[in-house]
Structure formats: C-alpha cells, structure tokens
PDB file of C-alpha atoms in Angstrom:
ATOM      1  CA  UNK A   1      59.866 109.452 -40.087  1.00  0.00           C
ATOM      2  CA  UNK A   2      58.266 107.772 -43.105  1.00  0.00           C
ATOM      3  CA  UNK A   3      61.201 105.375 -43.367  1.00  0.00           C
ATOM      4  CA  UNK A   4      60.711 104.275 -39.734  1.00  0.00           C
ATOM      5  CA  UNK A   5      57.043 103.549 -40.366  1.00  0.00           C
ATOM      6  CA  UNK A   6      57.932 101.413 -43.380  1.00  0.00           C
ATOM      7  CA  UNK A   7      60.492  99.402 -41.377  1.00  0.00           C
ATOM      8  CA  UNK A   8      57.989  98.951 -38.535  1.00  0.00           C
ATOM      9  CA  UNK A   9      55.307  97.751 -40.974  1.00  0.00           C
ATOM     10  CA  UNK A  10      57.719  95.254 -42.536  1.00  0.00           C
ATOM     11  CA  UNK A  11      58.682  93.930 -39.082  1.00  0.00           C
ATOM     12  CA  UNK A  12      55.023  93.414 -38.112  1.00  0.00           C
ATOM     13  CA  UNK A  13      54.323  91.622 -41.388  1.00  0.00           C
ATOM     14  CA  UNK A  14      57.256  89.237 -40.903  1.00  0.00           C
ATOM     15  CA  UNK A  15      56.242  88.559 -37.290  1.00  0.00           C
ATOM     16  CA  UNK A  16      52.654  87.764 -38.330  1.00  0.00           C
ATOM     17  CA  UNK A  17      53.863  85.424 -41.074  1.00  0.00           C
ATOM     18  CA  UNK A  18      56.148  83.555 -38.655  1.00  0.00           C
ATOM     19  CA  UNK A  19      53.346  83.246 -36.087  1.00  0.00           C
ATOM     20  CA  UNK A  20      50.954  81.914 -38.720  1.00  0.00           C
ATOM     21  CA  UNK A  21      53.515  79.323 -39.859  1.00  0.00           C
ATOM     22  CA  UNK A  22      54.085  78.252 -36.254  1.00  0.00           C
ATOM     23  CA  UNK A  23      50.343  77.785 -35.685  1.00  0.00           C
ATOM     24  CA  UNK A  24      49.995  75.641 -38.831  1.00  0.00           C
ATOM     25  CA  UNK A  25      52.985  73.509 -37.824  1.00  0.00           C
ATOM     26  CA  UNK A  26      51.615  72.949 -34.321  1.00  0.00           C
ATOM     27  CA  UNK A  27      48.173  72.059 -35.664  1.00  0.00           C
ATOM     28  CA  UNK A  28      49.676  69.562 -38.134  1.00  0.00           C
ATOM     29  CA  UNK A  29      51.703  67.908 -35.354  1.00  0.00           C
ATOM     30  CA  UNK A  30      48.577  67.737 -33.193  1.00  0.00           C
ATOM     31  CA  UNK A  31      46.538  66.196 -36.031  1.00  0.00           C
ATOM     32  CA  UNK A  32      49.312  63.692 -36.779  1.00  0.00           C
ATOM     33  CA  UNK A  33      49.492  62.717 -33.112  1.00  0.00           C
ATOM     34  CA  UNK A  34      45.724  62.193 -32.960  1.00  0.00           C
ATOM     35  CA  UNK A  35      45.806  60.105 -36.122  1.00  0.00           C
ATOM     36  CA  UNK A  36      48.489  57.877 -34.617  1.00  0.00           C
ATOM     37  CA  UNK A  37      46.263  57.351 -31.573  1.00  0.00           C
ATOM     38  CA  UNK A  38      43.251  56.494 -33.714  1.00  0.00           C
ATOM     39  CA  UNK A  39      41.359  59.634 -32.741  1.00  0.00           C
ATOM     40  CA  UNK A  40      41.347  61.458 -36.068  1.00  0.00           C
ATOM     41  CA  UNK A  41      42.334  59.101 -38.883  1.00  0.00           C
ATOM     42  CA  UNK A  42      39.910  60.333 -41.526  1.00  0.00           C
ATOM     43  CA  UNK A  43      37.174  57.937 -40.455  1.00  0.00           C
ATOM     44  CA  UNK A  44      36.321  60.111 -37.442  1.00  0.00           C
ATOM     45  CA  UNK A  45      37.086  57.566 -34.732  1.00  0.00           C
ATOM     46  CA  UNK A  46      35.814  59.051 -31.508  1.00  0.00           C
ATOM     47  CA  UNK A  47      36.150  56.235 -28.988  1.00  0.00           C
ATOM     48  CA  UNK A  48      37.182  52.662 -28.405  1.00  0.00           C
ATOM     49  CA  UNK A  49      34.852  51.061 -25.892  1.00  0.00           C
ATOM     50  CA  UNK A  50      34.869  47.652 -24.219  1.00  0.00           C
ATOM     51  CA  UNK A  51      31.757  45.708 -25.195  1.00  0.00           C
ATOM     52  CA  UNK A  52      32.409  43.037 -22.583  1.00  0.00           C
ATOM     53  CA  UNK A  53      35.191  42.461 -20.060  1.00  0.00           C
ATOM     54  CA  UNK A  54      33.450  39.418 -18.504  1.00  0.00           C
ATOM     55  CA  UNK A  55      33.743  40.533 -14.897  1.00  0.00           C
ATOM     56  CA  UNK A  56      30.538  38.932 -13.592  1.00  0.00           C
ATOM     57  CA  UNK A  57      28.229  35.990 -14.200  1.00  0.00           C
ATOM     58  CA  UNK A  58      25.727  38.392 -15.787  1.00  0.00           C
ATOM     59  CA  UNK A  59      28.283  39.246 -18.462  1.00  0.00           C
ATOM     60  CA  UNK A  60      28.215  35.626 -19.646  1.00  0.00           C
ATOM     61  CA  UNK A  61      24.526  36.008 -20.543  1.00  0.00           C
ATOM     62  CA  UNK A  62      25.542  38.250 -23.435  1.00  0.00           C
ATOM     63  CA  UNK A  63      26.910  35.103 -25.125  1.00  0.00           C
ATOM     64  CA  UNK A  64      25.091  32.318 -26.953  1.00  0.00           C
ATOM     65  CA  UNK A  65      27.131  29.107 -26.951  1.00  0.00           C
ATOM     66  CA  UNK A  66      26.485  26.157 -29.280  1.00  0.00           C
ATOM     67  CA  UNK A  67      25.185  23.309 -27.141  1.00  0.00           C
ATOM     68  CA  UNK A  68      27.021  20.022 -26.748  1.00  0.00           C
ATOM     69  CA  UNK A  69      30.434  21.268 -27.833  1.00  0.00           C
ATOM     70  CA  UNK A  70      31.871  22.444 -24.526  1.00  0.00           C
ATOM     71  CA  UNK A  71      30.983  24.748 -21.665  1.00  0.00           C
ATOM     72  CA  UNK A  72      31.554  28.298 -20.458  1.00  0.00           C
ATOM     73  CA  UNK A  73      32.233  29.550 -16.941  1.00  0.00           C
ATOM     74  CA  UNK A  74      33.452  32.775 -15.351  1.00  0.00           C
ATOM     75  CA  UNK A  75      37.208  32.894 -14.714  1.00  0.00           C
ATOM     76  CA  UNK A  76      38.546  34.953 -11.812  1.00  0.00           C
ATOM     77  CA  UNK A  77      42.216  33.990 -12.044  1.00  0.00           C
ATOM     78  CA  UNK A  78      44.120  37.219 -12.797  1.00  0.00           C
ATOM     79  CA  UNK A  79      46.551  35.430 -15.099  1.00  0.00           C
ATOM     80  CA  UNK A  80      43.761  34.888 -17.607  1.00  0.00           C
ATOM     81  CA  UNK A  81      42.069  38.267 -17.957  1.00  0.00           C
ATOM     82  CA  UNK A  82      43.157  41.555 -19.497  1.00  0.00           C
ATOM     83  CA  UNK A  83      40.814  44.065 -17.868  1.00  0.00           C
ATOM     84  CA  UNK A  84      38.004  44.224 -15.371  1.00  0.00           C
ATOM     85  CA  UNK A  85      38.049  41.317 -12.925  1.00  0.00           C
ATOM     86  CA  UNK A  86      37.407  38.206 -15.000  1.00  0.00           C
ATOM     87  CA  UNK A  87      37.103  36.525 -18.396  1.00  0.00           C
ATOM     88  CA  UNK A  88      34.948  33.939 -20.142  1.00  0.00           C
ATOM     89  CA  UNK A  89      36.537  30.498 -19.733  1.00  0.00           C
ATOM     90  CA  UNK A  90      35.656  28.138 -22.574  1.00  0.00           C
ATOM     91  CA  UNK A  91      36.251  24.412 -22.485  1.00  0.00           C
ATOM     92  CA  UNK A  92      36.270  23.372 -26.135  1.00  0.00           C
ATOM     93  CA  UNK A  93      35.331  19.723 -26.574  1.00  0.00           C
ATOM     94  CA  UNK A  94      35.308  17.559 -29.686  1.00  0.00           C
ATOM     95  CA  UNK A  95      31.867  16.532 -30.939  1.00  0.00           C
ATOM     96  CA  UNK A  96      32.327  14.438 -34.072  1.00  0.00           C
ATOM     97  CA  UNK A  97      34.491  17.125 -35.648  1.00  0.00           C
ATOM     98  CA  UNK A  98      31.933  19.918 -35.205  1.00  0.00           C
ATOM     99  CA  UNK A  99      33.342  23.274 -34.083  1.00  0.00           C
ATOM    100  CA  UNK A 100      32.105  25.288 -31.106  1.00  0.00           C
ATOM    101  CA  UNK A 101      30.433  28.624 -31.838  1.00  0.00           C
ATOM    102  CA  UNK A 102      30.628  31.562 -29.402  1.00  0.00           C
ATOM    103  CA  UNK A 103      28.175  34.319 -30.409  1.00  0.00           C
ATOM    104  CA  UNK A 104      28.149  37.661 -28.612  1.00  0.00           C
ATOM    105  CA  UNK A 105      25.049  39.886 -28.685  1.00  0.00           C
ATOM    106  CA  UNK A 106      25.362  43.444 -29.964  1.00  0.00           C
ATOM    107  CA  UNK A 107      22.416  44.807 -27.996  1.00  0.00           C
ATOM    108  CA  UNK A 108      21.368  44.413 -24.393  1.00  0.00           C
ATOM    109  CA  UNK A 109      18.378  45.740 -22.484  1.00  0.00           C
ATOM    110  CA  UNK A 110      20.067  44.811 -19.212  1.00  0.00           C
ATOM    111  CA  UNK A 111      23.203  46.837 -19.896  1.00  0.00           C
ATOM    112  CA  UNK A 112      21.454  49.462 -22.028  1.00  0.00           C
ATOM    113  CA  UNK A 113      23.621  49.295 -25.131  1.00  0.00           C
ATOM    114  CA  UNK A 114      22.823  48.868 -28.816  1.00  0.00           C
ATOM    115  CA  UNK A 115      25.669  48.490 -31.303  1.00  0.00           C
ATOM    116  CA  UNK A 116      23.639  46.808 -34.041  1.00  0.00           C
ATOM    117  CA  UNK A 117      24.133  49.770 -36.407  1.00  0.00           C
ATOM    118  CA  UNK A 118      27.520  48.955 -37.921  1.00  0.00           C
ATOM    119  CA  UNK A 119      27.578  52.176 -39.894  1.00  0.00           C
ATOM    120  CA  UNK A 120      29.238  53.506 -36.740  1.00  0.00           C
ATOM    121  CA  UNK A 121      31.601  50.595 -36.028  1.00  0.00           C
ATOM    122  CA  UNK A 122      35.052  50.702 -37.591  1.00  0.00           C
ATOM    123  CA  UNK A 123      36.907  47.874 -35.874  1.00  0.00           C
ATOM    124  CA  UNK A 124      36.654  44.966 -33.439  1.00  0.00           C
ATOM    125  CA  UNK A 125      39.399  43.692 -31.185  1.00  0.00           C
ATOM    126  CA  UNK A 126      39.241  40.616 -28.944  1.00  0.00           C
ATOM    127  CA  UNK A 127      41.786  39.186 -26.509  1.00  0.00           C
ATOM    128  CA  UNK A 128      41.946  35.381 -26.360  1.00  0.00           C
ATOM    129  CA  UNK A 129      44.236  33.244 -24.201  1.00  0.00           C
ATOM    130  CA  UNK A 130      44.807  29.687 -25.431  1.00  0.00           C
ATOM    131  CA  UNK A 131      45.911  26.801 -23.221  1.00  0.00           C
ATOM    132  CA  UNK A 132      46.002  24.357 -26.139  1.00  0.00           C
ATOM    133  CA  UNK A 133      49.329  22.582 -26.577  1.00  0.00           C
ATOM    134  CA  UNK A 134      49.188  23.167 -30.331  1.00  0.00           C
ATOM    135  CA  UNK A 135      47.944  25.944 -32.606  1.00  0.00           C
ATOM    136  CA  UNK A 136      44.165  26.084 -33.027  1.00  0.00           C
ATOM    137  CA  UNK A 137      42.007  27.968 -35.487  1.00  0.00           C
ATOM    138  CA  UNK A 138      39.210  30.398 -34.745  1.00  0.00           C
ATOM    139  CA  UNK A 139      36.941  31.839 -37.436  1.00  0.00           C
ATOM    140  CA  UNK A 140      35.303  35.241 -37.001  1.00  0.00           C
ATOM    141  CA  UNK A 141      32.218  36.593 -38.788  1.00  0.00           C
ATOM    142  CA  UNK A 142      29.396  39.080 -38.310  1.00  0.00           C
ATOM    143  CA  UNK A 143      25.812  37.793 -38.230  1.00  0.00           C
ATOM    144  CA  UNK A 144      22.911  39.914 -39.468  1.00  0.00           C
ATOM    145  CA  UNK A 145      19.209  40.007 -38.622  1.00  0.00           C
ATOM    146  CA  UNK A 146      18.206  38.351 -41.898  1.00  0.00           C
ATOM    147  CA  UNK A 147      20.399  35.328 -41.126  1.00  0.00           C
ATOM    148  CA  UNK A 148      23.253  36.381 -43.406  1.00  0.00           C
ATOM    149  CA  UNK A 149      26.920  36.171 -42.455  1.00  0.00           C
ATOM    150  CA  UNK A 150      29.835  38.358 -43.455  1.00  0.00           C
ATOM    151  CA  UNK A 151      32.873  36.888 -45.203  1.00  0.00           C
ATOM    152  CA  UNK A 152      34.888  35.035 -42.570  1.00  0.00           C
ATOM    153  CA  UNK A 153      38.323  35.874 -41.214  1.00  0.00           C
ATOM    154  CA  UNK A 154      40.548  33.099 -39.879  1.00  0.00           C
ATOM    155  CA  UNK A 155      42.980  33.449 -36.991  1.00  0.00           C
ATOM    156  CA  UNK A 156      45.547  31.040 -35.598  1.00  0.00           C
ATOM    157  CA  UNK A 157      45.647  30.947 -31.821  1.00  0.00           C
ATOM    158  CA  UNK A 158      49.086  30.412 -30.335  1.00  0.00           C
ATOM    159  CA  UNK A 159      49.635  29.299 -26.763  1.00  0.00           C
ATOM    160  CA  UNK A 160      49.174  32.319 -24.481  1.00  0.00           C
ATOM    161  CA  UNK A 161      47.543  35.665 -25.276  1.00  0.00           C
ATOM    162  CA  UNK A 162      46.344  36.452 -28.807  1.00  0.00           C
ATOM    163  CA  UNK A 163      44.860  39.685 -30.167  1.00  0.00           C
ATOM    164  CA  UNK A 164      42.164  39.164 -32.804  1.00  0.00           C
ATOM    165  CA  UNK A 165      41.741  42.373 -34.795  1.00  0.00           C
ATOM    166  CA  UNK A 166      39.031  42.833 -37.410  1.00  0.00           C
ATOM    167  CA  UNK A 167      38.637  45.899 -39.641  1.00  0.00           C
ATOM    168  CA  UNK A 168      34.997  46.491 -40.593  1.00  0.00           C
ATOM    169  CA  UNK A 169      34.684  47.206 -44.328  1.00  0.00           C
ATOM    170  CA  UNK A 170      31.383  49.030 -44.044  1.00  0.00           C
ATOM    171  CA  UNK A 171      31.202  49.998 -47.711  1.00  0.00           C
ATOM    172  CA  UNK A 172      31.662  46.427 -48.908  1.00  0.00           C
ATOM    173  CA  UNK A 173      29.351  44.895 -46.276  1.00  0.00           C
ATOM    174  CA  UNK A 174      26.554  47.396 -46.965  1.00  0.00           C
ATOM    175  CA  UNK A 175      26.438  46.199 -50.579  1.00  0.00           C
ATOM    176  CA  UNK A 176      25.379  42.716 -49.391  1.00  0.00           C
ATOM    177  CA  UNK A 177      23.783  43.150 -45.976  1.00  0.00           C
ATOM    178  CA  UNK A 178      21.726  45.544 -43.881  1.00  0.00           C
ATOM    179  CA  UNK A 179      24.588  46.573 -41.608  1.00  0.00           C
ATOM    180  CA  UNK A 180      22.228  48.665 -39.477  1.00  0.00           C
ATOM    181  CA  UNK A 181      20.916  45.335 -38.165  1.00  0.00           C
ATOM    182  CA  UNK A 182      24.113  43.509 -37.195  1.00  0.00           C
ATOM    183  CA  UNK A 183      23.113  41.135 -34.395  1.00  0.00           C
ATOM    184  CA  UNK A 184      26.120  39.032 -33.333  1.00  0.00           C
ATOM    185  CA  UNK A 185      29.886  38.727 -33.287  1.00  0.00           C
ATOM    186  CA  UNK A 186      30.498  35.063 -34.134  1.00  0.00           C
ATOM    187  CA  UNK A 187      33.646  33.161 -33.094  1.00  0.00           C
ATOM    188  CA  UNK A 188      33.938  29.539 -34.247  1.00  0.00           C
ATOM    189  CA  UNK A 189      36.592  27.554 -32.371  1.00  0.00           C
ATOM    190  CA  UNK A 190      38.173  24.528 -34.031  1.00  0.00           C
ATOM    191  CA  UNK A 191      37.683  21.347 -32.012  1.00  0.00           C
ATOM    192  CA  UNK A 192      40.489  18.829 -31.545  1.00  0.00           C
ATOM    193  CA  UNK A 193      40.533  15.218 -30.428  1.00  0.00           C
ATOM    194  CA  UNK A 194      41.877  16.535 -27.139  1.00  0.00           C
ATOM    195  CA  UNK A 195      39.673  19.147 -25.395  1.00  0.00           C
ATOM    196  CA  UNK A 196      41.357  22.461 -24.632  1.00  0.00           C
ATOM    197  CA  UNK A 197      40.633  25.705 -22.764  1.00  0.00           C
ATOM    198  CA  UNK A 198      40.576  29.282 -24.006  1.00  0.00           C
ATOM    199  CA  UNK A 199      39.779  32.523 -22.186  1.00  0.00           C
ATOM    200  CA  UNK A 200      37.939  35.321 -23.999  1.00  0.00           C
ATOM    201  CA  UNK A 201      38.233  38.851 -22.669  1.00  0.00           C
ATOM    202  CA  UNK A 202      38.111  42.528 -23.556  1.00  0.00           C
ATOM    203  CA  UNK A 203      35.914  42.585 -26.660  1.00  0.00           C
ATOM    204  CA  UNK A 204      36.361  46.152 -27.947  1.00  0.00           C
ATOM    205  CA  UNK A 205      34.575  48.181 -30.605  1.00  0.00           C
ATOM    206  CA  UNK A 206      36.136  51.112 -32.418  1.00  0.00           C
ATOM    207  CA  UNK A 207      33.254  53.575 -32.889  1.00  0.00           C
ATOM    208  CA  UNK A 208      33.005  56.446 -35.368  1.00  0.00           C
ATOM    209  CA  UNK A 209      30.827  59.508 -35.827  1.00  0.00           C
ATOM    210  CA  UNK A 210      29.745  58.382 -39.298  1.00  0.00           C
TER     211      UNK A 210
END
C-alpha cells in the first residue's frame, strides 16, 4: 500500500512539473509574439495611433506651411492616400533655392489631443508619395517650445510611396531639450528648379506607458 502511494506521489510531481514547463513555454511564445508586433518590446509600447490621416479640410489646419514656397490642398484621389479618405497634397515650388517647411502641430483643441509630452512617444512614421521625376530630399526634425530643434534626419524620396520612420531617442533628447514641450513635427522638402508634387498621409505616433 505504501509503495502505491509513493508511485502516485511521484506521478503527480512529474505531471505538475510538465504542466509548469508548458505554461512557461506558452508565456514565452506569447511574449515573443507581442514583442514582434511592437506591443511589449521592453519600452512598453501600448498603441500606435494615427495623428493625422488628412481626410477633411479641417485636418489641413493642423499644418503650418512656409509661405511663398508652394501650396497645400486636400487630395481625394484614392491612389494617393493610405488611410482615411484623403491626404495632404503639396506643390513644392522653387523660391531662390529655399526649401519648403511643413510643420505639424502636436496639440489641438479642436480634435482634443495633446502629444507634446515626448516622454511617451517612442516612434514616428509618415507615408509620403512623391511625383517628382527624380529623387528629392526631405529633412525631419522635432521643434520644441523654446525654439530648439532636434538633430535632423534626412530621407531620400523615391518616386511613389515612401515610409519615413523616426525612432525617438528620448534619453538623448532630454539631455538637450524639454521633451515634455515638443510642439511640432517638422518636414523640410528640398526645392528643385522644376516644381513637383508630394502627398503626405498617415502620420503615426508609437506611444508608450513611460
């Protein structure tokens, strides 16, 4: 009788150990899957939200455009937007070699959002369609309330759709700027002798819990 109890106890112990191992394996696979999707990558990414999909004329008012270097209108042609029902159409004109600056606000009373605290922003992604016959350059930077600008990042726009991805180095930026008062996303488009058209759409922010 005692021998049977010992065998039964050993069997229960082995079963519990196998079940525990299975749970750990499943949890690891789940965590790895979330990390691959940008949900749990150590920086606590909780959501990727679209800041602007430029679906209406009101959406264009979130942008400040440098005067005299082109114009901006709302595009409704489905070939030139990624999401929503439109995009910002920019006609980039030459003005004595001066580039055109497209600055997007990070807070809006009309839409009720405030993303000026970049302690909670991990990444920025922007879709841009270029109709230029040749490669053109666009320079991205963050602008802060005190007038400072982050180090720039340059992109080369090819004909067709381009994805501009920017990783926010919050630790480095906080050493130079007050990143809790980040006011604008700044895109500077190179001007050519021949005017060209680009379409800006789907500006996304990767947000974190900390």
